Structure formats: C-alpha cells, structure tokens
PDB file of C-alpha atoms in Angstrom:
ATOM      1  CA  UNK A   1      -0.209   0.067  -0.207  1.00 52.00           C
ATOM      2  CA  UNK A   2       1.421   3.300  -0.975  1.00 62.00           C
ATOM      3  CA  UNK A   3       1.461   6.252   1.593  1.00 61.00           C
ATOM      4  CA  UNK A   4      -1.198   8.241   0.176  1.00 66.00           C
ATOM      5  CA  UNK A   5      -3.551   5.324  -0.397  1.00 79.00           C
ATOM      6  CA  UNK A   6      -2.999   4.756   3.948  1.00 83.00           C
ATOM      7  CA  UNK A   7      -3.744   8.994   4.182  1.00 85.00           C
ATOM      8  CA  UNK A   8      -7.086   8.250   2.180  1.00 87.00           C
ATOM      9  CA  UNK A   9      -8.337   5.635   4.566  1.00 88.00           C
ATOM     10  CA  UNK A  10      -7.532   7.840   7.475  1.00 88.00           C
ATOM     11  CA  UNK A  11      -9.142  10.442   6.117  1.00 87.00           C
ATOM     12  CA  UNK A  12     -12.216   8.706   4.930  1.00 89.00           C
ATOM     13  CA  UNK A  13     -12.830   6.991   8.653  1.00 90.00           C
ATOM     14  CA  UNK A  14     -12.105  10.203  10.219  1.00 90.00           C
ATOM     15  CA  UNK A  15     -15.055  11.771   8.035  1.00 89.00           C
ATOM     16  CA  UNK A  16     -17.122   8.389   8.818  1.00 88.00           C
ATOM     17  CA  UNK A  17     -17.018   8.732  12.478  1.00 88.00           C
ATOM     18  CA  UNK A  18     -17.274  12.457  12.597  1.00 87.00           C
ATOM     19  CA  UNK A  19     -20.129  12.611  10.134  1.00 88.00           C
ATOM     20  CA  UNK A  20     -18.426  15.960   9.275  1.00 88.00           C
ATOM     21  CA  UNK A  21     -15.548  17.244   7.191  1.00 88.00           C
ATOM     22  CA  UNK A  22     -15.453  20.299   9.274  1.00 88.00           C
ATOM     23  CA  UNK A  23     -14.817  18.232  12.369  1.00 88.00           C
ATOM     24  CA  UNK A  24     -12.494  15.716  10.590  1.00 86.00           C
ATOM     25  CA  UNK A  25     -10.442  18.480   9.076  1.00 87.00           C
ATOM     26  CA  UNK A  26     -10.262  20.066  12.731  1.00 88.00           C
ATOM     27  CA  UNK A  27      -8.994  16.879  14.286  1.00 85.00           C
ATOM     28  CA  UNK A  28      -6.298  16.100  11.169  1.00 85.00           C
ATOM     29  CA  UNK A  29      -5.093  19.185  11.186  1.00 88.00           C
ATOM     30  CA  UNK A  30      -5.749  19.569   7.633  1.00 88.00           C
ATOM     31  CA  UNK A  31      -8.187  21.419   5.073  1.00 89.00           C
ATOM     32  CA  UNK A  32     -11.870  20.291   4.486  1.00 88.00           C
ATOM     33  CA  UNK A  33     -11.040  20.490   0.560  1.00 90.00           C
ATOM     34  CA  UNK A  34      -8.115  18.564   0.904  1.00 89.00           C
ATOM     35  CA  UNK A  35      -9.984  15.604   3.008  1.00 87.00           C
ATOM     36  CA  UNK A  36     -12.707  15.675   0.167  1.00 88.00           C
ATOM     37  CA  UNK A  37     -10.134  15.306  -2.438  1.00 90.00           C
ATOM     38  CA  UNK A  38      -8.672  12.332  -0.341  1.00 90.00           C
ATOM     39  CA  UNK A  39     -12.213  10.805  -0.100  1.00 89.00           C
ATOM     40  CA  UNK A  40     -13.036  11.109  -3.827  1.00 91.00           C
ATOM     41  CA  UNK A  41      -9.711   9.580  -4.777  1.00 91.00           C
ATOM     42  CA  UNK A  42     -10.171   6.620  -2.363  1.00 89.00           C
ATOM     43  CA  UNK A  43     -14.038   6.245  -3.726  1.00 89.00           C
ATOM     44  CA  UNK A  44     -12.530   6.625  -7.272  1.00 90.00           C
ATOM     45  CA  UNK A  45     -10.090   3.684  -6.486  1.00 89.00           C
ATOM     46  CA  UNK A  46     -12.516   1.602  -5.294  1.00 89.00           C
ATOM     47  CA  UNK A  47     -14.772   2.323  -7.743  1.00 92.00           C
ATOM     48  CA  UNK A  48     -17.985   2.445  -5.065  1.00 92.00           C
ATOM     49  CA  UNK A  49     -19.583   5.411  -3.226  1.00 92.00           C
ATOM     50  CA  UNK A  50     -18.394   5.742   0.454  1.00 91.00           C
ATOM     51  CA  UNK A  51     -20.281   8.504   1.738  1.00 91.00           C
ATOM     52  CA  UNK A  52     -23.538  10.562   1.309  1.00 90.00           C
ATOM     53  CA  UNK A  53     -23.077  14.284   1.625  1.00 83.00           C
ATOM     54  CA  UNK A  54     -26.010  16.485   2.663  1.00 75.00           C
ATOM     55  CA  UNK A  55     -26.052  20.432   3.415  1.00 69.00           C
ATOM     56  CA  UNK A  56     -25.791  19.144   6.940  1.00 75.00           C
ATOM     57  CA  UNK A  57     -24.516  16.272   7.838  1.00 81.00           C
ATOM     58  CA  UNK A  58     -22.050  13.439   6.219  1.00 88.00           C
ATOM     59  CA  UNK A  59     -23.606   9.547   6.268  1.00 89.00           C
ATOM     60  CA  UNK A  60     -21.581   6.521   5.141  1.00 91.00           C
ATOM     61  CA  UNK A  61     -23.121   4.150   2.667  1.00 92.00           C
ATOM     62  CA  UNK A  62     -23.432   0.601   3.132  1.00 92.00           C
ATOM     63  CA  UNK A  63     -20.366  -0.034   1.443  1.00 92.00           C
ATOM     64  CA  UNK A  64     -18.602   2.921   3.720  1.00 89.00           C
ATOM     65  CA  UNK A  65     -20.017   1.183   6.831  1.00 91.00           C
ATOM     66  CA  UNK A  66     -18.466  -1.838   5.771  1.00 92.00           C
ATOM     67  CA  UNK A  67     -15.147  -0.383   5.235  1.00 90.00           C
ATOM     68  CA  UNK A  68     -15.212   1.778   8.392  1.00 89.00           C
ATOM     69  CA  UNK A  69     -16.021  -1.412  10.249  1.00 90.00           C
ATOM     70  CA  UNK A  70     -12.998  -3.281   8.630  1.00 90.00           C
ATOM     71  CA  UNK A  71     -10.486  -0.069   9.670  1.00 88.00           C
ATOM     72  CA  UNK A  72     -12.001   0.922  12.784  1.00 85.00           C
ATOM     73  CA  UNK A  73     -10.384  -2.088  14.906  1.00 85.00           C
ATOM     74  CA  UNK A  74      -7.057  -2.038  12.490  1.00 84.00           C
ATOM     75  CA  UNK A  75      -6.620   1.625  13.197  1.00 81.00           C
ATOM     76  CA  UNK A  76      -7.237   1.383  17.081  1.00 78.00           C
ATOM     77  CA  UNK A  77      -4.762  -1.350  17.419  1.00 78.00           C
ATOM     78  CA  UNK A  78      -2.315   0.938  15.387  1.00 79.00           C
ATOM     79  CA  UNK A  79      -2.952   3.657  17.982  1.00 75.00           C
ATOM     80  CA  UNK A  80      -2.519   1.545  20.868  1.00 68.00           C
ATOM     81  CA  UNK A  81       0.825   0.120  19.971  1.00 71.00           C
ATOM     82  CA  UNK A  82       1.739   3.709  19.186  1.00 72.00           C
ATOM     83  CA  UNK A  83       0.587   5.160  22.436  1.00 62.00           C
ATOM     84  CA  UNK A  84       2.772   1.945  24.180  1.00 61.00           C
ATOM     85  CA  UNK A  85       6.084   2.918  22.143  1.00 64.00           C
ATOM     86  CA  UNK A  86       5.377   6.584  23.117  1.00 63.00           C
ATOM     87  CA  UNK A  87       5.237   5.671  26.527  1.00 58.00           C
ATOM     88  CA  UNK A  88       8.348   3.771  26.609  1.00 58.00           C
ATOM     89  CA  UNK A  89       9.956   7.057  25.912  1.00 61.00           C
ATOM     90  CA  UNK A  90       8.875   7.907  29.438  1.00 64.00           C
ATOM     91  CA  UNK A  91       8.404   4.850  31.830  1.00 67.00           C
ATOM     92  CA  UNK A  92      11.297   2.573  32.474  1.00 81.00           C
ATOM     93  CA  UNK A  93      11.083  -0.603  30.899  1.00 83.00           C
ATOM     94  CA  UNK A  94      11.846  -2.653  28.117  1.00 87.00           C
ATOM     95  CA  UNK A  95      14.485  -4.992  27.599  1.00 91.00           C
ATOM     96  CA  UNK A  96      18.193  -3.882  27.204  1.00 93.00           C
ATOM     97  CA  UNK A  97      20.834  -6.542  25.552  1.00 94.00           C
ATOM     98  CA  UNK A  98      24.275  -5.994  26.298  1.00 95.00           C
ATOM     99  CA  UNK A  99      27.411  -7.890  24.957  1.00 94.00           C
ATOM    100  CA  UNK A 100      30.304  -8.144  27.450  1.00 93.00           C
ATOM    101  CA  UNK A 101      33.545 -10.408  28.260  1.00 88.00           C
ATOM    102  CA  UNK A 102      32.967 -12.464  31.089  1.00 88.00           C
ATOM    103  CA  UNK A 103      34.849 -10.645  33.587  1.00 87.00           C
ATOM    104  CA  UNK A 104      33.246  -7.459  33.172  1.00 91.00           C
ATOM    105  CA  UNK A 105      30.232  -8.897  33.267  1.00 93.00           C
ATOM    106  CA  UNK A 106      30.733 -10.154  36.546  1.00 91.00           C
ATOM    107  CA  UNK A 107      32.617  -7.618  38.404  1.00 89.00           C
ATOM    108  CA  UNK A 108      30.932  -4.200  36.669  1.00 92.00           C
ATOM    109  CA  UNK A 109      27.995  -4.992  34.845  1.00 94.00           C
ATOM    110  CA  UNK A 110      26.085  -7.762  37.453  1.00 95.00           C
ATOM    111  CA  UNK A 111      26.318  -5.300  40.644  1.00 94.00           C
ATOM    112  CA  UNK A 112      24.838  -2.370  38.559  1.00 94.00           C
ATOM    113  CA  UNK A 113      22.361  -4.098  36.486  1.00 94.00           C
ATOM    114  CA  UNK A 114      20.963  -6.009  39.718  1.00 95.00           C
ATOM    115  CA  UNK A 115      20.261  -2.675  41.672  1.00 93.00           C
ATOM    116  CA  UNK A 116      18.856  -1.251  38.377  1.00 92.00           C
ATOM    117  CA  UNK A 117      16.397  -4.542  37.885  1.00 93.00           C
ATOM    118  CA  UNK A 118      15.636  -4.722  41.537  1.00 93.00           C
ATOM    119  CA  UNK A 119      14.663  -0.867  41.649  1.00 91.00           C
ATOM    120  CA  UNK A 120      12.677  -0.931  38.351  1.00 90.00           C
ATOM    121  CA  UNK A 121      10.938  -3.972  37.924  1.00 90.00           C
ATOM    122  CA  UNK A 122       9.589  -3.612  34.419  1.00 89.00           C
ATOM    123  CA  UNK A 123      13.324  -3.014  33.165  1.00 92.00           C
ATOM    124  CA  UNK A 124      14.606  -6.628  31.770  1.00 93.00           C
ATOM    125  CA  UNK A 125      18.276  -7.072  31.121  1.00 94.00           C
ATOM    126  CA  UNK A 126      20.110  -9.679  28.823  1.00 95.00           C
ATOM    127  CA  UNK A 127      23.949  -9.982  29.163  1.00 95.00           C
ATOM    128  CA  UNK A 128      25.823 -12.394  26.471  1.00 94.00           C
ATOM    129  CA  UNK A 129      29.058 -13.296  27.371  1.00 91.00           C
ATOM    130  CA  UNK A 130      31.809 -13.768  24.859  1.00 85.00           C
ATOM    131  CA  UNK A 131      35.291 -12.751  23.759  1.00 78.00           C
ATOM    132  CA  UNK A 132      34.644 -11.697  20.348  1.00 78.00           C
ATOM    133  CA  UNK A 133      33.874  -8.377  19.091  1.00 78.00           C
ATOM    134  CA  UNK A 134      30.426  -7.981  18.254  1.00 80.00           C
ATOM    135  CA  UNK A 135      28.513  -5.824  15.759  1.00 82.00           C
ATOM    136  CA  UNK A 136      26.184  -4.127  17.849  1.00 86.00           C
ATOM    137  CA  UNK A 137      23.536  -3.240  15.253  1.00 80.00           C
ATOM    138  CA  UNK A 138      23.424  -6.475  13.103  1.00 82.00           C
ATOM    139  CA  UNK A 139      23.272  -8.587  16.048  1.00 87.00           C
ATOM    140  CA  UNK A 140      20.800  -6.185  17.804  1.00 88.00           C
ATOM    141  CA  UNK A 141      22.370  -5.330  20.945  1.00 91.00           C
ATOM    142  CA  UNK A 142      21.928  -1.865  22.591  1.00 91.00           C
ATOM    143  CA  UNK A 143      25.783  -1.602  24.214  1.00 93.00           C
ATOM    144  CA  UNK A 144      28.663  -3.390  24.768  1.00 93.00           C
ATOM    145  CA  UNK A 145      31.343  -3.678  27.246  1.00 93.00           C
ATOM    146  CA  UNK A 146      35.232  -4.107  26.506  1.00 88.00           C
ATOM    147  CA  UNK A 147      38.467  -2.382  27.108  1.00 84.00           C
ATOM    148  CA  UNK A 148      38.360   1.407  26.095  1.00 75.00           C
ATOM    149  CA  UNK A 149      41.294   0.499  23.642  1.00 68.00           C
ATOM    150  CA  UNK A 150      39.605  -2.047  21.854  1.00 67.00           C
ATOM    151  CA  UNK A 151      36.524   0.132  20.905  1.00 74.00           C
ATOM    152  CA  UNK A 152      35.994   1.358  17.412  1.00 73.00           C
ATOM    153  CA  UNK A 153      36.381   5.095  16.871  1.00 74.00           C
ATOM    154  CA  UNK A 154      32.816   5.777  15.280  1.00 76.00           C
ATOM    155  CA  UNK A 155      31.118   4.343  18.557  1.00 84.00           C
ATOM    156  CA  UNK A 156      29.838   6.403  21.842  1.00 87.00           C
ATOM    157  CA  UNK A 157      32.061   5.089  24.658  1.00 89.00           C
ATOM    158  CA  UNK A 158      31.464   5.663  28.291  1.00 91.00           C
ATOM    159  CA  UNK A 159      34.095   4.844  31.054  1.00 93.00           C
ATOM    160  CA  UNK A 160      32.700   2.313  33.549  1.00 94.00           C
ATOM    161  CA  UNK A 161      35.941   1.616  35.499  1.00 91.00           C
ATOM    162  CA  UNK A 162      39.122   2.375  36.552  1.00 90.00           C
ATOM    163  CA  UNK A 163      42.338   2.434  34.629  1.00 91.00           C
ATOM    164  CA  UNK A 164      44.293  -1.194  34.272  1.00 91.00           C
ATOM    165  CA  UNK A 165      47.517  -2.385  34.114  1.00 93.00           C
ATOM    166  CA  UNK A 166      48.865  -5.791  32.724  1.00 94.00           C
ATOM    167  CA  UNK A 167      50.652  -7.404  35.750  1.00 97.00           C
ATOM    168  CA  UNK A 168      53.423 -10.340  35.515  1.00 98.00           C
ATOM    169  CA  UNK A 169      52.825 -12.670  38.884  1.00 98.00           C
ATOM    170  CA  UNK A 170      54.126 -15.498  40.044  1.00 97.00           C
ATOM    171  CA  UNK A 171      53.558 -17.445  42.999  1.00 97.00           C
ATOM    172  CA  UNK A 172      55.917 -17.533  45.966  1.00 97.00           C
ATOM    173  CA  UNK A 173      56.735 -20.859  45.771  1.00 96.00           C
ATOM    174  CA  UNK A 174      58.003 -20.297  41.915  1.00 97.00           C
ATOM    175  CA  UNK A 175      60.081 -17.758  42.911  1.00 97.00           C
ATOM    176  CA  UNK A 176      61.642 -19.730  45.812  1.00 95.00           C
ATOM    177  CA  UNK A 177      62.691 -21.947  42.873  1.00 95.00           C
ATOM    178  CA  UNK A 178      63.342 -19.388  39.911  1.00 95.00           C
ATOM    179  CA  UNK A 179      64.935 -15.796  40.405  1.00 96.00           C
ATOM    180  CA  UNK A 180      62.663 -12.787  39.580  1.00 96.00           C
ATOM    181  CA  UNK A 181      63.056 -11.290  36.151  1.00 96.00           C
ATOM    182  CA  UNK A 182      64.341  -7.707  36.536  1.00 95.00           C
ATOM    183  CA  UNK A 183      63.422  -6.643  32.673  1.00 95.00           C
ATOM    184  CA  UNK A 184      61.210  -7.950  30.147  1.00 96.00           C
ATOM    185  CA  UNK A 185      63.970  -9.980  28.077  1.00 94.00           C
ATOM    186  CA  UNK A 186      64.713 -12.123  31.183  1.00 96.00           C
ATOM    187  CA  UNK A 187      61.314 -13.603  30.816  1.00 96.00           C
ATOM    188  CA  UNK A 188      63.195 -15.849  28.120  1.00 92.00           C
ATOM    189  CA  UNK A 189      64.784 -17.533  30.792  1.00 93.00           C
ATOM    190  CA  UNK A 190      61.208 -18.553  32.892  1.00 96.00           C
ATOM    191  CA  UNK A 191      58.138 -20.753  32.384  1.00 96.00           C
ATOM    192  CA  UNK A 192      55.744 -18.412  31.113  1.00 97.00           C
ATOM    193  CA  UNK A 193      51.699 -19.544  30.801  1.00 97.00           C
ATOM    194  CA  UNK A 194      50.221 -18.592  27.605  1.00 94.00           C
ATOM    195  CA  UNK A 195      47.113 -16.885  26.888  1.00 92.00           C
ATOM    196  CA  UNK A 196      45.634 -18.427  23.567  1.00 88.00           C
ATOM    197  CA  UNK A 197      43.406 -15.487  22.328  1.00 82.00           C
ATOM    198  CA  UNK A 198      40.068 -16.666  21.518  1.00 71.00           C
ATOM    199  CA  UNK A 199      39.159 -13.940  18.927  1.00 64.00           C
ATOM    200  CA  UNK A 200      42.139 -14.804  16.601  1.00 62.00           C
ATOM    201  CA  UNK A 201      43.523 -18.054  17.792  1.00 67.00           C
ATOM    202  CA  UNK A 202      47.414 -16.626  18.268  1.00 85.00           C
ATOM    203  CA  UNK A 203      49.255 -16.304  21.891  1.00 90.00           C
ATOM    204  CA  UNK A 204      49.038 -13.055  23.480  1.00 88.00           C
ATOM    205  CA  UNK A 205      52.435 -11.056  23.107  1.00 92.00           C
ATOM    206  CA  UNK A 206      53.417  -9.505  26.624  1.00 95.00           C
ATOM    207  CA  UNK A 207      53.350  -5.966  26.177  1.00 93.00           C
ATOM    208  CA  UNK A 208      55.555  -3.460  28.112  1.00 95.00           C
ATOM    209  CA  UNK A 209      56.665  -0.088  28.240  1.00 94.00           C
ATOM    210  CA  UNK A 210      59.273   2.123  30.079  1.00 92.00           C
ATOM    211  CA  UNK A 211      60.344   5.293  29.553  1.00 89.00           C
ATOM    212  CA  UNK A 212      58.354   5.923  26.197  1.00 86.00           C
ATOM    213  CA  UNK A 213      59.965   2.439  24.754  1.00 89.00           C
ATOM    214  CA  UNK A 214      57.468  -0.077  23.772  1.00 91.00           C
ATOM    215  CA  UNK A 215      58.436  -3.849  23.876  1.00 93.00           C
ATOM    216  CA  UNK A 216      56.592  -7.284  22.920  1.00 92.00           C
ATOM    217  CA  UNK A 217      58.017 -10.488  24.192  1.00 93.00           C
ATOM    218  CA  UNK A 218      56.783 -13.725  22.895  1.00 93.00           C
ATOM    219  CA  UNK A 219      56.997 -16.166  26.177  1.00 94.00           C
ATOM    220  CA  UNK A 220      57.173 -20.061  26.255  1.00 94.00           C
ATOM    221  CA  UNK A 221      56.323 -22.213  28.854  1.00 94.00           C
ATOM    222  CA  UNK A 222      54.670 -26.000  29.252  1.00 95.00           C
ATOM    223  CA  UNK A 223      51.174 -24.439  29.866  1.00 96.00           C
ATOM    224  CA  UNK A 224      48.468 -22.678  27.482  1.00 95.00           C
ATOM    225  CA  UNK A 225      44.744 -21.666  28.111  1.00 94.00           C
ATOM    226  CA  UNK A 226      42.274 -19.288  26.676  1.00 89.00           C
ATOM    227  CA  UNK A 227      40.872 -18.865  30.079  1.00 89.00           C
ATOM    228  CA  UNK A 228      42.130 -16.234  32.350  1.00 90.00           C
ATOM    229  CA  UNK A 229      40.591 -18.078  35.641  1.00 92.00           C
ATOM    230  CA  UNK A 230      42.357 -21.233  34.829  1.00 96.00           C
ATOM    231  CA  UNK A 231      45.866 -19.293  34.037  1.00 96.00           C
ATOM    232  CA  UNK A 232      45.274 -17.854  37.453  1.00 97.00           C
ATOM    233  CA  UNK A 233      44.717 -21.198  38.843  1.00 97.00           C
ATOM    234  CA  UNK A 234      47.980 -22.415  37.001  1.00 97.00           C
ATOM    235  CA  UNK A 235      50.233 -19.729  38.484  1.00 97.00           C
ATOM    236  CA  UNK A 236      48.855 -20.138  41.789  1.00 98.00           C
ATOM    237  CA  UNK A 237      49.962 -23.736  41.386  1.00 96.00           C
ATOM    238  CA  UNK A 238      53.626 -22.693  40.411  1.00 96.00           C
ATOM    239  CA  UNK A 239      53.381 -23.895  36.822  1.00 96.00           C
ATOM    240  CA  UNK A 240      54.921 -20.478  35.760  1.00 97.00           C
ATOM    241  CA  UNK A 241      54.521 -16.519  35.302  1.00 98.00           C
ATOM    242  CA  UNK A 242      51.421 -14.912  34.308  1.00 97.00           C
ATOM    243  CA  UNK A 243      50.645 -11.855  32.564  1.00 97.00           C
ATOM    244  CA  UNK A 244      46.923 -10.330  33.266  1.00 95.00           C
ATOM    245  CA  UNK A 245      45.094  -7.698  33.850  1.00 91.00           C
ATOM    246  CA  UNK A 246      45.572  -6.435  37.466  1.00 92.00           C
ATOM    247  CA  UNK A 247      41.835  -6.436  38.741  1.00 88.00           C
ATOM    248  CA  UNK A 248      42.057 -10.338  38.181  1.00 90.00           C
ATOM    249  CA  UNK A 249      45.151 -10.221  40.300  1.00 95.00           C
ATOM    250  CA  UNK A 250      45.056  -7.811  43.332  1.00 93.00           C
ATOM    251  CA  UNK A 251      42.870  -9.509  45.632  1.00 94.00           C
ATOM    252  CA  UNK A 252      45.453 -12.615  45.321  1.00 97.00           C
ATOM    253  CA  UNK A 253      48.689 -10.128  45.686  1.00 97.00           C
ATOM    254  CA  UNK A 254      46.899  -8.767  48.489  1.00 96.00           C
ATOM    255  CA  UNK A 255      46.660 -12.372  50.110  1.00 97.00           C
ATOM    256  CA  UNK A 256      50.389 -12.971  49.344  1.00 97.00           C
ATOM    257  CA  UNK A 257      49.150 -15.703  47.095  1.00 98.00           C
ATOM    258  CA  UNK A 258      51.020 -14.379  43.837  1.00 98.00           C
ATOM    259  CA  UNK A 259      53.663 -12.036  44.005  1.00 98.00           C
ATOM    260  CA  UNK A 260      53.881  -9.104  41.095  1.00 97.00           C
ATOM    261  CA  UNK A 261      57.259  -8.271  39.106  1.00 97.00           C
ATOM    262  CA  UNK A 262      58.285  -5.363  36.156  1.00 96.00           C
ATOM    263  CA  UNK A 263      55.706  -3.204  37.757  1.00 95.00           C
ATOM    264  CA  UNK A 264      57.885  -0.484  36.466  1.00 95.00           C
ATOM    265  CA  UNK A 265      57.217  -1.743  33.209  1.00 96.00           C
ATOM    266  CA  UNK A 266      53.536  -1.914  33.438  1.00 94.00           C
ATOM    267  CA  UNK A 267      51.570   1.446  32.439  1.00 92.00           C
ATOM    268  CA  UNK A 268      48.207   1.902  32.970  1.00 92.00           C
ATOM    269  CA  UNK A 269      45.775   1.643  30.337  1.00 88.00           C
ATOM    270  CA  UNK A 270      42.117   2.740  29.643  1.00 87.00           C
ATOM    271  CA  UNK A 271      40.085   0.134  31.512  1.00 90.00           C
ATOM    272  CA  UNK A 272      36.303  -0.848  30.845  1.00 92.00           C
ATOM    273  CA  UNK A 273      34.027   1.119  28.779  1.00 93.00           C
ATOM    274  CA  UNK A 274      30.422   0.953  27.841  1.00 93.00           C
ATOM    275  CA  UNK A 275      29.716   1.753  24.001  1.00 91.00           C
ATOM    276  CA  UNK A 276      26.889   2.149  21.590  1.00 89.00           C
ATOM    277  CA  UNK A 277      26.271   3.623  18.461  1.00 84.00           C
ATOM    278  CA  UNK A 278      24.098   6.233  18.838  1.00 69.00           C
ATOM    279  CA  UNK A 279      22.602   8.623  21.830  1.00 60.00           C
ATOM    280  CA  UNK A 280      19.740   9.366  19.661  1.00 53.00           C
ATOM    281  CA  UNK A 281      16.412   7.824  20.939  1.00 59.00           C
ATOM    282  CA  UNK A 282      17.973   6.332  24.194  1.00 71.00           C
ATOM    283  CA  UNK A 283      15.095   4.888  26.265  1.00 80.00           C
ATOM    284  CA  UNK A 284      14.514   5.919  29.675  1.00 85.00           C
ATOM    285  CA  UNK A 285      15.729   2.362  30.793  1.00 88.00           C
ATOM    286  CA  UNK A 286      19.156   2.274  28.804  1.00 89.00           C
ATOM    287  CA  UNK A 287      19.608   6.084  30.247  1.00 88.00           C
ATOM    288  CA  UNK A 288      19.108   4.673  33.721  1.00 90.00           C
ATOM    289  CA  UNK A 289      21.658   1.925  33.138  1.00 92.00           C
ATOM    290  CA  UNK A 290      24.276   4.533  31.545  1.00 91.00           C
ATOM    291  CA  UNK A 291      23.891   6.251  35.037  1.00 91.00           C
ATOM    292  CA  UNK A 292      24.130   3.035  37.183  1.00 92.00           C
ATOM    293  CA  UNK A 293      27.518   2.209  35.191  1.00 93.00           C
ATOM    294  CA  UNK A 294      29.166   5.563  35.072  1.00 90.00           C
ATOM    295  CA  UNK A 295      32.401   5.726  36.625  1.00 87.00           C
ATOM    296  CA  UNK A 296      32.831   8.169  39.423  1.00 82.00           C
ATOM    297  CA  UNK A 297      36.133   7.500  40.584  1.00 73.00           C
TER     298      UNK A 297
END
C-alpha cells in the first residue's frame, strides 16, 4: 500500500466517524478541501461511493459502513501500539541487550544491573558473555562492554571502570625456585603461561613500556590456556609466570598468594567502557543503565 492510499483511508474513517468534514479536518489538522479530495480519490480507486453528503451531515453508505467497520479495529490497534511505544520514552521499561567479556560482566555489569532491576521491575536485561568483538547493530545489541583501547572510533564510549595494568605475577613457591626477572628480556629464561586469544587464535604477546619504549615479548612454557581464571589457577600452582589485567590479580596479590614483578614496565591503560552506536532516542531504561554504570572514581 502506498503512503497516500493509507492517508486516504485515515481521512475517510475520520470523516465517517465524525459525520462532518469540518470536525474531521480540525482533528487531522488539514483543510476540508484536502479531505474531500482524499475521499473522492479513495472512492474512485474502489469504484464505489462511500459517503453520502447532505447540506447538514455526512453519512456512510452501506459500502462505507462496511469499510469503516473493517478499518476501525485495525486503526485502534495501531493507535494502542503507538501509545505503548510512546510511553516507553517516559516509563523505565523494556529489554536491554548487552555483550561483554566474562570478567566485565561479573565485576561491573552484574552489580549495576542487579540494583537497576530491583529498583525498576519493568526493566529486563540480557547479558551475552563472549570474547569476540560483536557488531552491535547487526546482532541487535543495545551496547557492549570492552576495554577502552578495543572500541571502534565511531562508537560512543563511556568509562565504567578505573584504569588497568597488565601485571606479571608468579607464586611465592615459583620464586623460591627461580630468580625474579628484572627486565622483560629475562622472561625468556622463565616458564610462562601463555594466553590463547580466542578472537584470533594466536598467543598473546606480553606488552611492556618504560620511558616511552615499547616492548613485546613472546614467552614460552609448558601450559597454554584461553581462560583467564584457569591461567590464574596455573600461576597459583607454580606452573609459571602469568601476565594478566591487574583487577583479576590484586586480591591475590594482597593475600600474598601471587607476587608481582616488572611493575615499572607496566603502565596503566584505559579500563572497561560501555559503548553504543548513538545517543538518539535512548530509552529511559537505557539512560538509567548508563547512569548506574558511570565511573565516578
């Protein structure tokens, strides 16, 4: 159906219900002549008279009454759905879909969305945990959570966590058997636990920086894994050194279960950010989520 054909149906139904071109024109914000032209065009297209016009009133013909009865429930349903959609701009409700890596989902997202859903029972949240970078638009996600340095430039990004550092750690037992490395070059003499990157399939090259000098080191060891918690378990068991984001490690370092080394080669980098394609037409629910996640440190 063409746009003008839908407009003609709206014009006809409004005149039929108001029994007046004058009142119908006022409701639709148009002129009587425009309404009359729309109705005549609809009658010509259907090949039947739909309205009988007198000097005092406008009455639907039998065909017009049948058409009005067909259109009325359909347009009432459209109006109800439009009202419901309009209400979403004001009432905090609906579903928010977010993609995030596991650690961000557990440490940052879950505390925030739990408080949000408890306060607003009409807000639903779906979190999809995965390591790959997701096309938010094509896969119909409202937002994603990733490290700031991994977000595409055309996205709107909001900081939701502190800066992070990659730390090299080992167990006290490991360092009883091996000297601590003093520079990244010393890592070639150590057993190291490699992280398999699930997004590209390769091994993570340990990254260091000091006095503006960047250095990537390919390490070697007996154990390789693509899961950070298991790598931490391996480091705790003395299988070798691990290089991981500090927010995974700080509690264990504080308890003395892991010992950091090469800290002067580990500068901070942007932490977790929530990112999304556009600010336009953000729902109240999404705006509340953004406010709940905003980092205020």
